[in-house]
Each structure stands twice: as C-alpha cells, then as structure tokens.
mmCIF file with all atom_site columns, C-alpha atoms and ligand atoms in Angstrom:
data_model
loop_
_atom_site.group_PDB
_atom_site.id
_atom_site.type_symbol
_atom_site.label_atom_id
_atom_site.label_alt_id
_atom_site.label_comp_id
_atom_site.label_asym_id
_atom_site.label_entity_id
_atom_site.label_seq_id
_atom_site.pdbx_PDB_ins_code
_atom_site.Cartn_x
_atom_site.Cartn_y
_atom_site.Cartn_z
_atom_site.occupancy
_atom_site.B_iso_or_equiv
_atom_site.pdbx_formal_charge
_atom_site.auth_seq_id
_atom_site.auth_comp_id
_atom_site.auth_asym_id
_atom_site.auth_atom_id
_atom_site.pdbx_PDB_model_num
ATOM   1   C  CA  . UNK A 1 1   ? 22.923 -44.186 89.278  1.00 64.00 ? 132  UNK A CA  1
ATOM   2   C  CA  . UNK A 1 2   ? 23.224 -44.420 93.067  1.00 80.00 ? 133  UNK A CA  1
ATOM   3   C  CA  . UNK A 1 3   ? 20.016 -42.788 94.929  1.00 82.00 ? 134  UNK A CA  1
ATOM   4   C  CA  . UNK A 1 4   ? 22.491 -41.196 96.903  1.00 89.00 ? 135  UNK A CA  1
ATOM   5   C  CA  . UNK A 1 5   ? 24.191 -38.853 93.923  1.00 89.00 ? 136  UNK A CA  1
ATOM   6   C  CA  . UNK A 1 6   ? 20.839 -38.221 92.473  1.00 90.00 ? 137  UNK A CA  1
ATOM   7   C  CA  . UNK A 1 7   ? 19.805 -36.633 96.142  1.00 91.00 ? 138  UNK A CA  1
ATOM   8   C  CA  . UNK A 1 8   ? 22.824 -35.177 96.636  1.00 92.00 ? 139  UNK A CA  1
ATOM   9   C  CA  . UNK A 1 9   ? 22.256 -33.422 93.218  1.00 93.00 ? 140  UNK A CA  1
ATOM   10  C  CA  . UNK A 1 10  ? 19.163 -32.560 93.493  1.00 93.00 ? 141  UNK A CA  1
ATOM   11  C  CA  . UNK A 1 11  ? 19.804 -30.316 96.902  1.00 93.00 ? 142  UNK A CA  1
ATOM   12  C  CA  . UNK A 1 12  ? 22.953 -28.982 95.338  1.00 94.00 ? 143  UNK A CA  1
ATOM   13  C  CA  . UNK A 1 13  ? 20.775 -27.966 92.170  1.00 94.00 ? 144  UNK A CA  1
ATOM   14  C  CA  . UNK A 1 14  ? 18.009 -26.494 94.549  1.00 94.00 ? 145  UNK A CA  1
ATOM   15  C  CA  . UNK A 1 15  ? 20.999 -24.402 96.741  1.00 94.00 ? 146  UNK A CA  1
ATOM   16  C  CA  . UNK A 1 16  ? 21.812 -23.127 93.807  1.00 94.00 ? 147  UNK A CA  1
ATOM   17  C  CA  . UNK A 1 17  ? 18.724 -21.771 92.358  1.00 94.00 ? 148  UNK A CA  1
ATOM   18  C  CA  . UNK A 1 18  ? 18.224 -20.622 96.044  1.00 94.00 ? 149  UNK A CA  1
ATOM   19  C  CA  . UNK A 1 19  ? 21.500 -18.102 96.299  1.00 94.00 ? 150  UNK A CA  1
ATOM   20  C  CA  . UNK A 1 20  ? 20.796 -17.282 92.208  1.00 92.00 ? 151  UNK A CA  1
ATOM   21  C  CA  . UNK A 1 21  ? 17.199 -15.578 93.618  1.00 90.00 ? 152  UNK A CA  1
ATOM   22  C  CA  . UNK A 1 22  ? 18.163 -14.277 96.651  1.00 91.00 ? 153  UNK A CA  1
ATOM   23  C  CA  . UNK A 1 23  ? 21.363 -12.255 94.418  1.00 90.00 ? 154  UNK A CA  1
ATOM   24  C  CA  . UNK A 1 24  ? 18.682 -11.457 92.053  1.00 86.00 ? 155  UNK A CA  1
ATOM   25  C  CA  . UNK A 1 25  ? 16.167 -9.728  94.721  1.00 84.00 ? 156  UNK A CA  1
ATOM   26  C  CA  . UNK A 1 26  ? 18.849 -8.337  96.559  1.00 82.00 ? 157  UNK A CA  1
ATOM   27  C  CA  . UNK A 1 27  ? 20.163 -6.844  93.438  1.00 79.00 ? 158  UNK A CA  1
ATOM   28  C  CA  . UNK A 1 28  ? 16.746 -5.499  92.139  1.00 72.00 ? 159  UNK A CA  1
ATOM   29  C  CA  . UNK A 1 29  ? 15.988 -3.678  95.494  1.00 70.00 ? 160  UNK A CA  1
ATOM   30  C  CA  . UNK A 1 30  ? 19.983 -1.753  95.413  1.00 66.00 ? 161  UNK A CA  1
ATOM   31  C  CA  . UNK A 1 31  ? 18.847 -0.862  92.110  1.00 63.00 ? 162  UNK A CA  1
ATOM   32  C  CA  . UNK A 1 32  ? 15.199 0.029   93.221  1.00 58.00 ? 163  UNK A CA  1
ATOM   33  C  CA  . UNK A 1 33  ? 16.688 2.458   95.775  1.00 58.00 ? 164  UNK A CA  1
ATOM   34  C  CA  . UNK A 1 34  ? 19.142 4.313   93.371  1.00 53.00 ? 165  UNK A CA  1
ATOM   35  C  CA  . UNK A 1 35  ? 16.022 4.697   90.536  1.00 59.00 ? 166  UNK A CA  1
ATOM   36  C  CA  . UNK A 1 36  ? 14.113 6.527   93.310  1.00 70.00 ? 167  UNK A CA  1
ATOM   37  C  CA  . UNK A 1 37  ? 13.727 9.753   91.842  1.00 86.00 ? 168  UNK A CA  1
ATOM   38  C  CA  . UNK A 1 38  ? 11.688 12.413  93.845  1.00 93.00 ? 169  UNK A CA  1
ATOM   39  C  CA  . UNK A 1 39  ? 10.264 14.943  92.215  1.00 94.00 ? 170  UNK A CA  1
ATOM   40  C  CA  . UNK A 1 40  ? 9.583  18.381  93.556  1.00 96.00 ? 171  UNK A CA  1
ATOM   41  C  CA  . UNK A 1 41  ? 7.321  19.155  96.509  1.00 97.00 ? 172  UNK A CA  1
ATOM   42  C  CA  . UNK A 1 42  ? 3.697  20.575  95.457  1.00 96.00 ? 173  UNK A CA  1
ATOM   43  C  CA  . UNK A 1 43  ? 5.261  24.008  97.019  1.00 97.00 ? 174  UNK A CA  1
ATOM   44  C  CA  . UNK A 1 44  ? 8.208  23.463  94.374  1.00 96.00 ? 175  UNK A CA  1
ATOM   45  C  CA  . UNK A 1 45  ? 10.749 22.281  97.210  1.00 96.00 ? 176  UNK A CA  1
ATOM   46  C  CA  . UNK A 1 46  ? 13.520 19.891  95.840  1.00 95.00 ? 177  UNK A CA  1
ATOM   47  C  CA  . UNK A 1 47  ? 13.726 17.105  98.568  1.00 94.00 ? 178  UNK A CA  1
ATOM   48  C  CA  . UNK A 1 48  ? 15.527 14.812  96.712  1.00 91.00 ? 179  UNK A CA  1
ATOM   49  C  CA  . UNK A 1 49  ? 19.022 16.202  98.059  1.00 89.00 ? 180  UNK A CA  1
ATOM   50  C  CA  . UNK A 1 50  ? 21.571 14.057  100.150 1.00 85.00 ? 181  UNK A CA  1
ATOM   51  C  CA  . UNK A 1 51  ? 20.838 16.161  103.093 1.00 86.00 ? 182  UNK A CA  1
ATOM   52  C  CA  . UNK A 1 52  ? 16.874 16.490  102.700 1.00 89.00 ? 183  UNK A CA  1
ATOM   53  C  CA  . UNK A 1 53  ? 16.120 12.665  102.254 1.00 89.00 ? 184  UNK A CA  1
ATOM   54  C  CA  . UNK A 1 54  ? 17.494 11.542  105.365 1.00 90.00 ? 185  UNK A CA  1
ATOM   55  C  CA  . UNK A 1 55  ? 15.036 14.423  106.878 1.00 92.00 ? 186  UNK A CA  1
ATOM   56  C  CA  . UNK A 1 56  ? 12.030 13.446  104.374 1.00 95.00 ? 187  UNK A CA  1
ATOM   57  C  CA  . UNK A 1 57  ? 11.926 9.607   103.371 1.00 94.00 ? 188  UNK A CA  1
ATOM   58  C  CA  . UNK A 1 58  ? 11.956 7.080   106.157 1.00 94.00 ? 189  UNK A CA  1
ATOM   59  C  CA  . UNK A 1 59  ? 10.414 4.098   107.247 1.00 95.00 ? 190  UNK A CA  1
ATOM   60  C  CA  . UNK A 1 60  ? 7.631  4.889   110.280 1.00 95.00 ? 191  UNK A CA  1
ATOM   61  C  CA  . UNK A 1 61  ? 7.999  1.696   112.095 1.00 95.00 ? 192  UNK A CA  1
ATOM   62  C  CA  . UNK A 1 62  ? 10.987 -0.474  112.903 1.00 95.00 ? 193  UNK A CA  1
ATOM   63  C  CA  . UNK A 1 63  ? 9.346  -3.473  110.926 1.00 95.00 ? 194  UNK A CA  1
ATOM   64  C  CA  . UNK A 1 64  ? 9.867  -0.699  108.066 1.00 93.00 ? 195  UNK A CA  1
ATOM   65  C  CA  . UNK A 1 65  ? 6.015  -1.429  106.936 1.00 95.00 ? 196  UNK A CA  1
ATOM   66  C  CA  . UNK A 1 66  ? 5.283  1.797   106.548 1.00 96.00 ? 197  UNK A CA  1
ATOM   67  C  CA  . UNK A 1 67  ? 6.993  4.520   105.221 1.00 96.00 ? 198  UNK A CA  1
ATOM   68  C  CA  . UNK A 1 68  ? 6.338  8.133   104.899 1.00 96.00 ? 199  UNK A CA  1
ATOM   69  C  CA  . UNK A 1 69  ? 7.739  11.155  102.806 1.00 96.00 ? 200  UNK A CA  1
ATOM   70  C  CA  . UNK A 1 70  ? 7.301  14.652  103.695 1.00 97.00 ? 201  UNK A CA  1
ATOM   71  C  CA  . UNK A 1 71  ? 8.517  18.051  102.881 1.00 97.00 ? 202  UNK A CA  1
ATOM   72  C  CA  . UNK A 1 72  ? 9.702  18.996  106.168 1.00 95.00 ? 203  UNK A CA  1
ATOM   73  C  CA  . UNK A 1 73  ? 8.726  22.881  107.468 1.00 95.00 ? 204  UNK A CA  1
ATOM   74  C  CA  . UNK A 1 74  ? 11.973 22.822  109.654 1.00 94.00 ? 205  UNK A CA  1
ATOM   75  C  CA  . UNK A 1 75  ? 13.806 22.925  106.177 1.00 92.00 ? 206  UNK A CA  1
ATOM   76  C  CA  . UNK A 1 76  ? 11.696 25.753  104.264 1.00 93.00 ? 207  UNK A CA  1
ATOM   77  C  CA  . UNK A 1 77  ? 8.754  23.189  103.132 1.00 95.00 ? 208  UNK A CA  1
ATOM   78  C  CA  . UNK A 1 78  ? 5.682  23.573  103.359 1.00 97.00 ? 209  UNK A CA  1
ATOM   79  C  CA  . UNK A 1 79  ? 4.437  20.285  105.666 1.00 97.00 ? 210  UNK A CA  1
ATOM   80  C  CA  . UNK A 1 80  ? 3.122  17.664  103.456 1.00 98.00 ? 211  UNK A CA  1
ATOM   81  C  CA  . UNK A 1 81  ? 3.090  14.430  104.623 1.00 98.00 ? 212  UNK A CA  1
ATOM   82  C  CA  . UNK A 1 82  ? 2.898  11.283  102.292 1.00 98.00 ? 213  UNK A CA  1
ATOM   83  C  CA  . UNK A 1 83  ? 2.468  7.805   103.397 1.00 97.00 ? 214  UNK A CA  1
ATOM   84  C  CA  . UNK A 1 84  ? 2.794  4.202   101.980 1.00 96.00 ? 215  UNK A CA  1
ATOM   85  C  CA  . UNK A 1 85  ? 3.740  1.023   102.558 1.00 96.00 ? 216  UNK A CA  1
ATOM   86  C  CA  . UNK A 1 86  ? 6.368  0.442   101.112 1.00 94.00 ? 217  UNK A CA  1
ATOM   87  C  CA  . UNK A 1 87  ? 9.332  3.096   100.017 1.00 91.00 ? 218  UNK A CA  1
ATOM   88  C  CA  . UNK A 1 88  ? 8.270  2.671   96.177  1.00 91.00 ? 219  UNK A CA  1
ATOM   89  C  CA  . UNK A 1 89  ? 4.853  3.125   96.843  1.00 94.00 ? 220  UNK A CA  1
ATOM   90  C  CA  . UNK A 1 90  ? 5.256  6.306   99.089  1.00 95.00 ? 221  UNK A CA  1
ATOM   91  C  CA  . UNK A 1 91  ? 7.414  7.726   96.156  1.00 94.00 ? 222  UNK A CA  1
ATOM   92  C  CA  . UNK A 1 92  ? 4.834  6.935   93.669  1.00 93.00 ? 223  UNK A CA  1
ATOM   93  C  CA  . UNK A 1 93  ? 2.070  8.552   95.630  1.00 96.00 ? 224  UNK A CA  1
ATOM   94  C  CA  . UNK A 1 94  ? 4.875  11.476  96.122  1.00 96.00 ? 225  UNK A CA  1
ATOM   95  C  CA  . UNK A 1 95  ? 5.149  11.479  92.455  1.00 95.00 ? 226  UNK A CA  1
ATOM   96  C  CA  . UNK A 1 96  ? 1.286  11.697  91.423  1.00 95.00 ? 227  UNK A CA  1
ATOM   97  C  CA  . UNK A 1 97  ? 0.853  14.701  93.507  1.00 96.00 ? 228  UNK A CA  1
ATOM   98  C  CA  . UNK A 1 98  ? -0.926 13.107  97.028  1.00 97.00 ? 229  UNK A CA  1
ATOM   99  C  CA  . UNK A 1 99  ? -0.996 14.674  100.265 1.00 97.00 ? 230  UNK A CA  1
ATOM   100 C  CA  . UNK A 1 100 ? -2.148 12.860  103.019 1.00 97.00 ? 231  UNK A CA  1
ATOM   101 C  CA  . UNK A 1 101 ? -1.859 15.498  105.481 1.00 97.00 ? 232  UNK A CA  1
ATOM   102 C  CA  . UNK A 1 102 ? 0.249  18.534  106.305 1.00 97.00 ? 233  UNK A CA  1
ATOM   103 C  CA  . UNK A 1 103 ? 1.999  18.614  109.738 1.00 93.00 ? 234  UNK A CA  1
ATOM   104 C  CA  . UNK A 1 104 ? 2.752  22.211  110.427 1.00 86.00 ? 235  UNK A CA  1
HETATM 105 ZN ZN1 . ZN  B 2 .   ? 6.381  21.160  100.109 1.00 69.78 ? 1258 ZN  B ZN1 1
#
C-alpha cells in the first residue's frame, strides 16, 4: 500500500470521528436544554413559563460561566436567587430547594 493512501486515510478516518463527536455533543446539549424542567419556586411560583425564563435563567457573565436562576419580585416572586456554573447545575440546585440569597 502506498504511505501516501494509508495517511490520507488515516486523517480522513480521524475527520470523521471528529464531526461524529462534535454532532453528538452538540446534539446532547439541544436535548439538555429542552429536558430542563424547573420546578416551582420555594414560594410556589411557576417560573418555568416562556415569558418567566427569559426573566429568571440566564448566564451572569458573557463567557456564560456562571449562571443564575431566580424568582424575580418584579413578576410576583418572592426574590430567590440561585447560582451555578453551569445552566444544569443551577437547575439542579433550583430543583433541591437552595437559595443562595434573596434580592428584594
Ligand atoms: Zn419564589
């Protein structure tokens, strides 16, 4: 076998293991996004609406490290604040019941 076909199919074998798990990780996070199911605020507030959310779960900083749910007073909650650093986590913590402060 030429040296040259066995390079050539070696990076064509690696290029295509490389787009199969980038598809795959881009995949799982879409599907991470639409499993994220909030439950109700400590105060019994449903946040988990369209128009909530984009009021309640957002990233802090631009590098989108840090991420923060809260039940905001503005729309009849009660303040809580949750943090985390990534979305899943700060739903998680949302989940169990945490409150890492309440901004009134
Ligand atoms: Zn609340």
């Amino acid at each position: 076998m030429e040296p040259l076909f066995g390079i050539m199919l070696l990076l064509a074998i690696a290029a295509g293991l490389t787009i199969f798990f980038m598809t795959l990780s881009y995949v799982t996070k879409i599907l991470d996004r639409h499993d994220l199911k909030i439950k109700l605020c400590n105060c019994g507030k449903d946040i988990d609406t369209e128009l909530d959310r984009i009021d309640s779960v957002y990233p802090v900083n631009r590098e989108r490290t840090k991420w923060n749910i809260c039940c905001q007073t503005h729309n009849m909650g009660c303040g809580r604040v949750v943090y985390g650093d990534t979305l899943l986590q700060a739903q998680r913590r949302w989940n169990e019941g945490e409150a890492d402060e309440y901004v009134i």
